[in-house]
XYZ file of C-alpha atoms in Angstrom:
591
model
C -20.249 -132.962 -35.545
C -19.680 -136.044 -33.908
C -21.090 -135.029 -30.770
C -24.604 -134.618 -32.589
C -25.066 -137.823 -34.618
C -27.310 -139.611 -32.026
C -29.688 -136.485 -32.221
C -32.390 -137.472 -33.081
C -36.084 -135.136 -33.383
C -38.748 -135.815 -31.061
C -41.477 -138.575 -33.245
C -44.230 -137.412 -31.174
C -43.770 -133.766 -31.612
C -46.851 -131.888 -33.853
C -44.620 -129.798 -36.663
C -48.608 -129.177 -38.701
C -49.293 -127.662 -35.278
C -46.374 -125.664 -34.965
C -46.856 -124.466 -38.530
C -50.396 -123.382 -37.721
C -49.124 -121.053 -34.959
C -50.634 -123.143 -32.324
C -48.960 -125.336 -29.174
C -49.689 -127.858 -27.791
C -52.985 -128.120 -25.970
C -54.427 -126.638 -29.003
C -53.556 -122.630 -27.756
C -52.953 -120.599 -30.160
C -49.433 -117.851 -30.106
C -52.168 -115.073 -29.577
C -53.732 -116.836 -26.344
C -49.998 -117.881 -25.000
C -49.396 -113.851 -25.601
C -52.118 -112.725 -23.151
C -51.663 -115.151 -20.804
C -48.176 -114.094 -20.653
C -49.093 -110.201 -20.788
C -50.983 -111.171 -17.524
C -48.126 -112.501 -15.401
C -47.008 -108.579 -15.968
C -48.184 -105.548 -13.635
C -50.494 -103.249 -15.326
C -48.547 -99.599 -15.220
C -50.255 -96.486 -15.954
C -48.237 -93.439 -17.319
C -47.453 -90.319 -15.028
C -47.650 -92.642 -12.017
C -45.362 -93.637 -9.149
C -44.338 -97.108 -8.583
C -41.699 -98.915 -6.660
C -38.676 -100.992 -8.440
C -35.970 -102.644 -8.095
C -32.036 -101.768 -9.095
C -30.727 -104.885 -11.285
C -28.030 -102.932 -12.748
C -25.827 -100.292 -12.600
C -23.354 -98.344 -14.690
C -21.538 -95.179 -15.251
C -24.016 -93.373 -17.084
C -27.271 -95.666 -16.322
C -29.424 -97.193 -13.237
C -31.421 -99.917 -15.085
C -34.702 -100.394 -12.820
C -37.535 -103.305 -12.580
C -40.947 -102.510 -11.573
C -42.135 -105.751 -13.324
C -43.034 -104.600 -16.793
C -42.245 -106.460 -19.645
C -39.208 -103.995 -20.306
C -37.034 -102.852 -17.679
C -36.088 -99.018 -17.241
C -33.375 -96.750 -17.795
C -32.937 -93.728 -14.824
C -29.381 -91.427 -15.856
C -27.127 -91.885 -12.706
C -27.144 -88.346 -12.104
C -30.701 -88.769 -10.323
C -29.066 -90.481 -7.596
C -26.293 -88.317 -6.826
C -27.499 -87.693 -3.583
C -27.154 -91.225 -2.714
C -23.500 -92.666 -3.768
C -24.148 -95.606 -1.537
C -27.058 -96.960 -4.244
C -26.839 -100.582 -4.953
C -28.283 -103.315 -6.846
C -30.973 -104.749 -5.538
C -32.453 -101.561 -3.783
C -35.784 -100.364 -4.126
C -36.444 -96.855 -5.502
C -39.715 -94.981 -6.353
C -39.952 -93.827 -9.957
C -41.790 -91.787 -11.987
C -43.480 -93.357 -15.093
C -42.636 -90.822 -18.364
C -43.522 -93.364 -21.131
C -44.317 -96.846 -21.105
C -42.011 -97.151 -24.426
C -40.327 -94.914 -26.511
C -39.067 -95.216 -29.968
C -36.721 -97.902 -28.982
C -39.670 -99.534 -26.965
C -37.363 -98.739 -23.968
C -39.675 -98.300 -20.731
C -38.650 -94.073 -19.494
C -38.759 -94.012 -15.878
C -37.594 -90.373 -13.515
C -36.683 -91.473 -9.972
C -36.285 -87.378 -9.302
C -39.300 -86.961 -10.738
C -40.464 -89.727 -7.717
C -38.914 -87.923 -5.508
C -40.462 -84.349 -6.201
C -43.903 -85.920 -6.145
C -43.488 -86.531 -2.497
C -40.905 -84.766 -1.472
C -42.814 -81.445 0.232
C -44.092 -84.183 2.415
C -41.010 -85.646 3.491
C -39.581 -82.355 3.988
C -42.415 -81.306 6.393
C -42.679 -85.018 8.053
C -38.763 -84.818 8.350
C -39.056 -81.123 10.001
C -41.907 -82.608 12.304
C -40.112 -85.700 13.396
C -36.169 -83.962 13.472
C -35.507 -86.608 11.468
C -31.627 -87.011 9.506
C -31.630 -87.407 6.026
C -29.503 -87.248 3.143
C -28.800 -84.377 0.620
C -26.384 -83.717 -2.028
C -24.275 -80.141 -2.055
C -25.173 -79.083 -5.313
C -22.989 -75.604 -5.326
C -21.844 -72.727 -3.746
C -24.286 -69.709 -3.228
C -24.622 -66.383 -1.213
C -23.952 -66.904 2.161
C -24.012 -70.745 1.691
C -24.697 -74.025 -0.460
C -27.650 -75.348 -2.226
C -28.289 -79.076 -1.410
C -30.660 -81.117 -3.008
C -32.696 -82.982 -0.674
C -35.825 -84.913 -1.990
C -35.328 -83.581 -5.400
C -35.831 -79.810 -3.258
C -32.986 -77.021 -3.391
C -32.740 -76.543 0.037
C -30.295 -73.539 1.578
C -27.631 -74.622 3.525
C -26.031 -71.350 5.917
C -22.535 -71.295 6.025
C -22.744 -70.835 9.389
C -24.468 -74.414 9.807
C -22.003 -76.430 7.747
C -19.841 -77.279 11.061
C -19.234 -76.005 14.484
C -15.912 -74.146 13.617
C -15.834 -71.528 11.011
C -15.575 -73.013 7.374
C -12.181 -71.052 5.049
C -12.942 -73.275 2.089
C -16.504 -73.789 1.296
C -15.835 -75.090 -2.546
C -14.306 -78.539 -0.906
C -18.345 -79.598 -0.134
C -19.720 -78.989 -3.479
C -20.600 -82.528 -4.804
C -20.163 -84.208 -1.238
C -23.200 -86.383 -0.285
C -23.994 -85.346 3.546
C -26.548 -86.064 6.496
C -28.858 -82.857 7.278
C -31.378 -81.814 9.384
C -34.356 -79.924 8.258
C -34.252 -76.612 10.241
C -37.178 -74.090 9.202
C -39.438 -74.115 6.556
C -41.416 -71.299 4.643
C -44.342 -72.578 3.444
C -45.535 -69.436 1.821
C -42.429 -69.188 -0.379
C -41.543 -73.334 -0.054
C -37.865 -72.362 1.033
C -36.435 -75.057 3.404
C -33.181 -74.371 5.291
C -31.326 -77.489 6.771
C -28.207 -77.924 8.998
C -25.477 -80.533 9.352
C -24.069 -78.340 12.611
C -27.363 -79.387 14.269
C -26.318 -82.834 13.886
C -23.152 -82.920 15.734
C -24.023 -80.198 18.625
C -25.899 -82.325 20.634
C -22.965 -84.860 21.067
C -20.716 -82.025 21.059
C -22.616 -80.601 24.036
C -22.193 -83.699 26.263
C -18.853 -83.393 25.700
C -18.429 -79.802 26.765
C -20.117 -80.176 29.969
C -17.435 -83.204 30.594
C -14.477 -81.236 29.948
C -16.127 -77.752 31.545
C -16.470 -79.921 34.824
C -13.134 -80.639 34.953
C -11.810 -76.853 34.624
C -10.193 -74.778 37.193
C -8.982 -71.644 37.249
C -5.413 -71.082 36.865
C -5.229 -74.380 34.962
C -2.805 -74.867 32.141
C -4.227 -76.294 29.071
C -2.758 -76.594 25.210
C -5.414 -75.436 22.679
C -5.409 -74.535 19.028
C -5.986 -70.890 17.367
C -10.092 -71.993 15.756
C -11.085 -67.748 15.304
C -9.620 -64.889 15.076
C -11.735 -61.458 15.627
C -11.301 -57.980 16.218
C -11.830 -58.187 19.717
C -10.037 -61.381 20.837
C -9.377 -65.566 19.690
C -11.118 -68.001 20.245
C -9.209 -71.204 21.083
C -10.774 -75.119 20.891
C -9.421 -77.046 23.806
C -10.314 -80.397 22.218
C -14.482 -79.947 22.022
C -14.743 -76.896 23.860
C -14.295 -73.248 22.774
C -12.334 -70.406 25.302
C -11.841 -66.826 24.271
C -9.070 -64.921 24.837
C -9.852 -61.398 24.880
C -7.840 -59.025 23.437
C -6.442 -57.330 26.268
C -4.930 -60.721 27.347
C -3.291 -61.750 24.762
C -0.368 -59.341 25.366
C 1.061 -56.824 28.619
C 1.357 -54.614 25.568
C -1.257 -52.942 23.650
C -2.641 -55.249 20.918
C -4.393 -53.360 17.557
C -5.435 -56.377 15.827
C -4.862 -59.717 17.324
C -3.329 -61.171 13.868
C -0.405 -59.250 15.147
C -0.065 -61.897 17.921
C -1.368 -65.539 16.966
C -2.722 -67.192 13.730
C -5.104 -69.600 12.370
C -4.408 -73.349 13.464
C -1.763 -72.357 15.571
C -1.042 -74.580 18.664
C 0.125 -72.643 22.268
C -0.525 -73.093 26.127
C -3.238 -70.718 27.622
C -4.513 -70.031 31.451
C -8.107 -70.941 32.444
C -8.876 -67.149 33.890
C -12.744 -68.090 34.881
C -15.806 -70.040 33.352
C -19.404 -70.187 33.495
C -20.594 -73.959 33.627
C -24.299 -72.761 32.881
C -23.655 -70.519 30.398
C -20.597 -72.280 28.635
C -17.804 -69.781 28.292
C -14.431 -69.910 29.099
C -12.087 -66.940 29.982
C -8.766 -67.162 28.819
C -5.092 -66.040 28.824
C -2.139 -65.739 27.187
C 0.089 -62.637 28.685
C -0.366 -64.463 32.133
C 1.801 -67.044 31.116
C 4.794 -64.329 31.345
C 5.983 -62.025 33.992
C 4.443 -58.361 34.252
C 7.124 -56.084 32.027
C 6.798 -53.829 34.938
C 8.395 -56.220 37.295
C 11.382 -56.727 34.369
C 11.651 -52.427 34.422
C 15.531 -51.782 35.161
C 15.783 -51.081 38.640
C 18.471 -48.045 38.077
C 15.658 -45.845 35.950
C 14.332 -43.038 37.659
C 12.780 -40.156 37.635
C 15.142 -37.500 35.263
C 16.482 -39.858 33.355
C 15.596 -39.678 29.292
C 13.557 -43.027 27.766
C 13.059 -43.639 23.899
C 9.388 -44.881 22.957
C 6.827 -45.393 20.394
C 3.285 -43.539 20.426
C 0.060 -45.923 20.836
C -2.464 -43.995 22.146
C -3.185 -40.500 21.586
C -6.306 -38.929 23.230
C -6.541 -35.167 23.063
C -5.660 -34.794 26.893
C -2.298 -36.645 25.639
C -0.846 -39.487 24.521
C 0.381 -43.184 26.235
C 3.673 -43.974 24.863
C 4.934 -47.450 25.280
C 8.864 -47.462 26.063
C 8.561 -51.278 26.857
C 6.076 -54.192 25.532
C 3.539 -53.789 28.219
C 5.441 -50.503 29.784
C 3.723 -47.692 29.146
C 4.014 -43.364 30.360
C 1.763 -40.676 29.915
C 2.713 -37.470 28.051
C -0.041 -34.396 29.198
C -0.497 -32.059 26.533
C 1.198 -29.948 28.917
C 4.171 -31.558 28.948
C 4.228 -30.829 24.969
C 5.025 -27.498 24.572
C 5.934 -24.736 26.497
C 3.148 -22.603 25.390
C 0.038 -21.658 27.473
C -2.628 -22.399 24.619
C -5.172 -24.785 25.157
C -4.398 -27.569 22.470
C -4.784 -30.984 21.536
C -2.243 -33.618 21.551
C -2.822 -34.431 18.368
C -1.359 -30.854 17.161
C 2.182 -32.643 18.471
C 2.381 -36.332 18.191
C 0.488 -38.858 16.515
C 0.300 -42.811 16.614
C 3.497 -44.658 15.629
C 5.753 -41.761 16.129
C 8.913 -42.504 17.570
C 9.749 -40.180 20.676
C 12.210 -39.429 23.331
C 10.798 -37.917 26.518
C 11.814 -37.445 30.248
C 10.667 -38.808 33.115
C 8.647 -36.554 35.471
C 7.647 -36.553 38.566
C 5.870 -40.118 38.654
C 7.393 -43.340 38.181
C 5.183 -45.587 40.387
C 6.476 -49.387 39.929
C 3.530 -50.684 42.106
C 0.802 -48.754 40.517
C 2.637 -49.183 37.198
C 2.224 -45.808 36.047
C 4.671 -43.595 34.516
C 4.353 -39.817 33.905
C 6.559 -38.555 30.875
C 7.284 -35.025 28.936
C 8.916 -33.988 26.042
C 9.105 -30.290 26.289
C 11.748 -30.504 29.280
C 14.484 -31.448 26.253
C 13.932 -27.980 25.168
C 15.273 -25.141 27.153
C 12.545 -23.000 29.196
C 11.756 -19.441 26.796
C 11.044 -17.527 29.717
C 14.368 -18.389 31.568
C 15.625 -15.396 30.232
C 13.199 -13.730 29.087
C 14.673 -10.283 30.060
C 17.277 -10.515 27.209
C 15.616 -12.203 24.517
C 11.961 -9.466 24.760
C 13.041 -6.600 26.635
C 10.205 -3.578 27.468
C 10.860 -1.629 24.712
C 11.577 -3.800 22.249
C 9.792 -4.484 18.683
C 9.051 -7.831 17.809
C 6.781 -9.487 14.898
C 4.545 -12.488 16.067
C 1.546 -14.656 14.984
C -2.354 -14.076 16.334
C -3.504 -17.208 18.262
C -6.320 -16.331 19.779
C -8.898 -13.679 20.380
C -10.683 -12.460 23.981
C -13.331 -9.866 23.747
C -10.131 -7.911 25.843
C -7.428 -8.251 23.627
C -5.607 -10.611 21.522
C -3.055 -12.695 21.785
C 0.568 -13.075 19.838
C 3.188 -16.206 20.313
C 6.574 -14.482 19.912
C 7.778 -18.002 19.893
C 7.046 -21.470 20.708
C 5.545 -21.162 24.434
C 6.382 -17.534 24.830
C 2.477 -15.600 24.075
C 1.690 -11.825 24.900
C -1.884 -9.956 25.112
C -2.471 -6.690 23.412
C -4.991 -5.167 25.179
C -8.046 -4.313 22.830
C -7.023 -0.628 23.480
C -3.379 -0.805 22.639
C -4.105 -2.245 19.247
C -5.435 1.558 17.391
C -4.668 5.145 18.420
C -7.882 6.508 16.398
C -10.258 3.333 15.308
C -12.654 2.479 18.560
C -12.364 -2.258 18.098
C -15.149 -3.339 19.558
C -13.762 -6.690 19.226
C -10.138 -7.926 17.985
C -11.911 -10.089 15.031
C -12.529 -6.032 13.449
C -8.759 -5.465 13.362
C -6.843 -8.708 12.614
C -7.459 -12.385 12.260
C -6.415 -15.921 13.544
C -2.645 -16.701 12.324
C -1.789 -13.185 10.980
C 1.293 -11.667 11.581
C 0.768 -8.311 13.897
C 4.225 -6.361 14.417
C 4.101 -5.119 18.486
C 6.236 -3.888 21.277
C 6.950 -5.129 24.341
C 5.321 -3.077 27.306
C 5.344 -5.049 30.452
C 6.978 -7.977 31.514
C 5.755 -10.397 34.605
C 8.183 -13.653 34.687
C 6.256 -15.075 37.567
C 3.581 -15.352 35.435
C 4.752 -15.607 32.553
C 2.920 -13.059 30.849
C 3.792 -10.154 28.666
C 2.082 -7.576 27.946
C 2.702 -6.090 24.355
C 1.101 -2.857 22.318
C 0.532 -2.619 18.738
C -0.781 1.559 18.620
C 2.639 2.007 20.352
C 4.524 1.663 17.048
C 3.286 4.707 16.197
C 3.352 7.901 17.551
C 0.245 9.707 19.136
C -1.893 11.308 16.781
C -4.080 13.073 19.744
C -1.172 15.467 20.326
C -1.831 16.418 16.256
C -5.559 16.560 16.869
C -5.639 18.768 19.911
C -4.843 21.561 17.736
C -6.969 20.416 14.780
C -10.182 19.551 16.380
C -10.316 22.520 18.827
C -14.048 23.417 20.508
C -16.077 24.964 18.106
C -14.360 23.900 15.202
C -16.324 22.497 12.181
C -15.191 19.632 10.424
C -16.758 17.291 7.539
C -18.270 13.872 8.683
C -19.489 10.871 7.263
C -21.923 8.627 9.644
C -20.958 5.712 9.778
C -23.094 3.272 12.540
C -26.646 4.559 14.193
C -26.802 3.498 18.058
C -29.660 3.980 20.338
C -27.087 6.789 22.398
C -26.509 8.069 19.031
C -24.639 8.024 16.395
C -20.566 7.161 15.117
C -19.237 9.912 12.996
C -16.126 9.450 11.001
C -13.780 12.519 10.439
C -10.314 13.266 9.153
C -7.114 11.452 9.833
C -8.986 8.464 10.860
C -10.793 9.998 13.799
C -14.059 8.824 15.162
C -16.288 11.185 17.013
C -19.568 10.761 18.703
C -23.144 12.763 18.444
C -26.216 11.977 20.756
C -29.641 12.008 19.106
C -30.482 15.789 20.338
C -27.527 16.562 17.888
C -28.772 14.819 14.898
C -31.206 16.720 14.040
C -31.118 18.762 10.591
C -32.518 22.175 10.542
C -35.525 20.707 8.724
C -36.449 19.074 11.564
C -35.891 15.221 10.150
C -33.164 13.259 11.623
C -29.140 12.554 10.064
C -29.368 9.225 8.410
C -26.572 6.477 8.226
C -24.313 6.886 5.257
C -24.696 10.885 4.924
C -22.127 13.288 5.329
C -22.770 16.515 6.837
C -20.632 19.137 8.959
C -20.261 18.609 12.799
C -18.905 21.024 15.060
C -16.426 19.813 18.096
C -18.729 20.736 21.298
C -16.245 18.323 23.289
C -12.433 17.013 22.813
C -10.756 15.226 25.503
C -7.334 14.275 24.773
C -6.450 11.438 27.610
C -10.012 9.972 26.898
C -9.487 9.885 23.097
C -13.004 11.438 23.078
C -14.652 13.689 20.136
C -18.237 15.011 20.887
C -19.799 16.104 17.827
C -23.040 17.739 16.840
C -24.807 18.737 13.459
C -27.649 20.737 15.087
C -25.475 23.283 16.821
C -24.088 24.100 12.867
C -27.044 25.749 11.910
C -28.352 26.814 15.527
C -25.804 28.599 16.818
C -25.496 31.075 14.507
C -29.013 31.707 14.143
C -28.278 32.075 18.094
C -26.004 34.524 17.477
C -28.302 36.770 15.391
C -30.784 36.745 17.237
C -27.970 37.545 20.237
C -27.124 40.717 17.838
C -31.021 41.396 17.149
C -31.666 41.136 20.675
C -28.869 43.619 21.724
C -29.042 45.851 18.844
C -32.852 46.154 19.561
C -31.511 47.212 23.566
C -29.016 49.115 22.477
C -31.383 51.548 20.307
C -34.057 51.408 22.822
C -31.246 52.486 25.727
C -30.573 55.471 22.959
C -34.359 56.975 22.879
C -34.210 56.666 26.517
C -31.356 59.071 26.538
C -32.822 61.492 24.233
C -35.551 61.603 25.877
C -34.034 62.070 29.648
C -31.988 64.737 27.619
C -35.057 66.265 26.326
C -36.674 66.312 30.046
C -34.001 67.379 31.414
C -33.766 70.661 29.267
C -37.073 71.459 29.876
C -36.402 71.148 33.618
C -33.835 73.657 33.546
C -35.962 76.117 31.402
C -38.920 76.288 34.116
C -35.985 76.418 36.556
C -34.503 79.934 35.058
C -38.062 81.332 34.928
C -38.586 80.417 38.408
C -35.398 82.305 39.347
C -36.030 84.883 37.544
C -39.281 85.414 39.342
C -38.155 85.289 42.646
C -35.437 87.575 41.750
C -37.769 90.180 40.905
C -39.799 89.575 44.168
C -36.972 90.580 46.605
């Protein structure tokens, strides 16, 4: 207390005045509170004004715009701008000159939106780089507030290379560029790539101008596609195409680099104008043709692995980058068109022969796998001799026959009229079908080329010798028709035999025609024996024996008629010798 004992109040100073409520000067606290309110800018709710950061916190931005109570924005309005500091001006948005604390409420995103289509368009106009804040991860993309806006940031315009993690942008502050707007629906797209291509293509054209071909440079794995990699030589992008990346045959180029990976490649060409860069990789290492053993040749057995197959054969690769072609007729030994897929297929592990072709300088390579079987028709004398009775499968049809594998590359035809003694096949499809079994014998042999001729009838013995004697001329036999031609008519008789009537025999003795589906009697008017031919008619059943009477009428009319003409010469000629006697008589009396 000691340091206050000299203290002493001020003897001039007016405490009745003070009491009153008034200074001095006479003012009263009511006039010293207007003139105060007056040093203070007049703000108007709902409007925009410019202040000034005096403070900020965790949660808060505390805000001046010369009120008589400073106000509160949340942080969170200025994410998009982590560089904010005090003494900053911001535009904010006046919600409420006091609330129930009499705290001033001022929005600076509410500022922001207010003006923001404006700077959006402006910024579009001028290509101008602002600021946005990477809000989250969407379709295709991010969504970045810029202005206060949800803008749509492509993937593909995040950076120059392809982006494998977009969640490590959400909440990063970046620069942007304002791409394309839609006014109609107010979408705006932006792009950071746009930002950093134009320095990135100065430096392209620098490093492109120093290229040559042939030149060895180290680049890194930035893309990986189906149809070849593209490589970043330190600001500029080569491809290597997939057919360079190995001598052997490449499926998916994952197989032969990854991501990020660092390796040497050879400048094979480049366009300065249009910016692309040819690379390789195989061309690095010798041709596997040139590493081939010397000692293989042609004869000798290789093992290899199937990579191609097409259906006039298949590539298979017996080195990386070393690759012979099996022809489908180098498959099998049999003569049916087929496809290559019926043998081998992709991945298969094979062991063929080399043929005729082993061309190092062409690097092509002829191959078959049928030579490690033994040829059928070596001797095919003793295996199918003429004679003999064999069972085999249908593999395909001709409108002349059919024909039967025996075995694996040994076929035979049946001729279409070796396959029924009785039944007339217009077609094979009538009598058997593709893959049935069909039990034959063999008839002819012709090594040279290799072809056999088998029978199928032939099993059997010939009915015609039977039905010489059964379907004599003349005889009549029950028939059922079975097909109507324009020549005539099919007729189907006994033991399986088919006979044949033209229309001039179809007609019934009513005068209307046979129809198909009835059965009526036919009489044989024709059998031939080596022709396997029955000609039948219906007509000549009912008109030859009204033929025949009327034969009998006509002759037993003749023969009664030749009678009165006897009787009646008999009858004259009695009479003649009557007249005769008398005459006789007369001149007997006269001598």
């Amino acid at each position: 207390m000691e340091n206050y004992k000299n203290i002493q109040p001020l003897s001039e100073f007016d405490w009745e005045a003070f009491e009153k409520g008034t200074v001095e000067g006479g003012e009263s606290q009511q006039e010293q509170e207007a003139s105060y309110d007056k040093t203070l800018g007049n703000v108007t709710e709902n409007d925009v004004v410019e202040g000034t950061v005096i403070s900020i916190n965790k949660r808060e931005v505390v805000v001046s715009i010369g009120f008589k109570s400073d106000g509160i924005v949340p942080v969170s309005e200025f994410r998009y701008n982590p560089e904010l500091q005090v003494g900053d001006k911001v535009e904010v948005y006046i919600e409420n000159q006091e609330d129930k604390k009499g705290q001033l409420v001022l929005s600076h995103k509410k500022a922001r939106l207010s003006k923001a289509w404006d700077r959006i368009n402006q910024a579009l106009q001028d290509k101008e780089t602002i600021k946005g804040f990477i809000k989250c991860r969407t379709k295709g993309g991010m969504i970045v507030d810029v202005f206060g806006i949800e803008a749509f940031l492509p993937g593909s315009q995040i950076d120059v290379k392809p982006i494998r993690d977009y969640d490590i942008f959400v909440g990063k502050t970046m620069e942007f560029q304002v791409v394309k707007i839609n006014q109609e629906y107010k979408n705006v797209v932006v792009s950071h790539k746009a930002l950093i291509e134009a320095e990135l293509e100065a430096q392209k054209q620098e490093i492109i101008s120093k290229l040559q071909k042939g030149q060895v440079l180290e680049g890194t794995v930035k893309n990986i596609t189906s149809y070849g990699v593209f490589i970043d030589l330190g600001g500029v992008d080569g491809l290597i195409h997939i057919t360079d990346l190995s001598w052997g045959r490449v499926n998916d180029p994952h197989e032969v680099v990854q991501l990020d990976q660092k390796l040497n490649v050879v400048i094979l060409d480049f366009d300065e104008e249009k910016k692309r860069i040819a690379l390789g990789l195989k061309q690095l290492t010798p041709h596997p043709w040139d590493a081939l053993a010397p000692e293989l040749k042609v004869g000798d057995k290789v093992q290899g692995k199937v990579v191609v197959m097409a259906d006039y054969g298949a590539f298979v690769e017996i080195a990386p980058g070393v690759e012979g072609l099996i022809h489908v007729s180098e498959m099998s030994w049999s003569q049916h068109l087929r496809s290559a897929q019926d043998f081998l297929k992709v991945g298969e592990e094979v062991e063929a022969v080399i043929l005729l072709t082993l061309d190092r300088q062409e690097r092509k390579m002829s191959l078959g796998i049928k030579q490690l079987k033994e040829d059928p028709w070596k001797d095919i004398e003793e295996k199918y001799p003429v004679g003999s009775k064999h069972q085999g499968k249908v593999r395909n049809f001709t409108n002349f026959g059919v024909f039967v594998e025996l075995e694996e590359g040994v076929d035979g035809l049946v001729h279409i009229s070796d396959l029924s003694w009785t039944k007339k096949v217009k077609h094979p499809s009538e009598f058997t079908q593709l893959g049935a079994e069909l039990d034959v014998v063999v008839l002819e042999i012709d090594k040279a080329n290799r072809r056999l001729s088998l029978g199928h009838k032939q099993l059997e013995e010939n009915p015609w010798d039977k039905f010489e004697g059964l379907f004599e001329d003349g005889s009549i036999h029950e028939g059922k028709v079975v097909e109507i031609l324009d020549k005539g008519a099919v007729i189907q008789l006994q033991e399986g035999v088919e006979g044949f009537a033209t229309p001039k025999h179809l007609v019934k003795e009513d005068g209307s025609r046979v129809q198909l589906g009835e059965t009526l009697p036919f009489k044989v008017i024709e059998f031939n024996k080596d022709n396997k031919r029955v000609i039948l008619s219906h007509s000549r059943t009912f008109e030859d024996p009204q033929r025949a009477e009327r034969k009998a009428a006509r002759h037993n009319a003749k023969k009664e008629e030749s009678t009165q003409i006897q009787n009646q010469i008999a009858s004259n000629s009695l009479g003649d010798n009557d007249a005769l006697a008398a005459l006789k008589a007369k001149m007997e009396q006269g001598e």
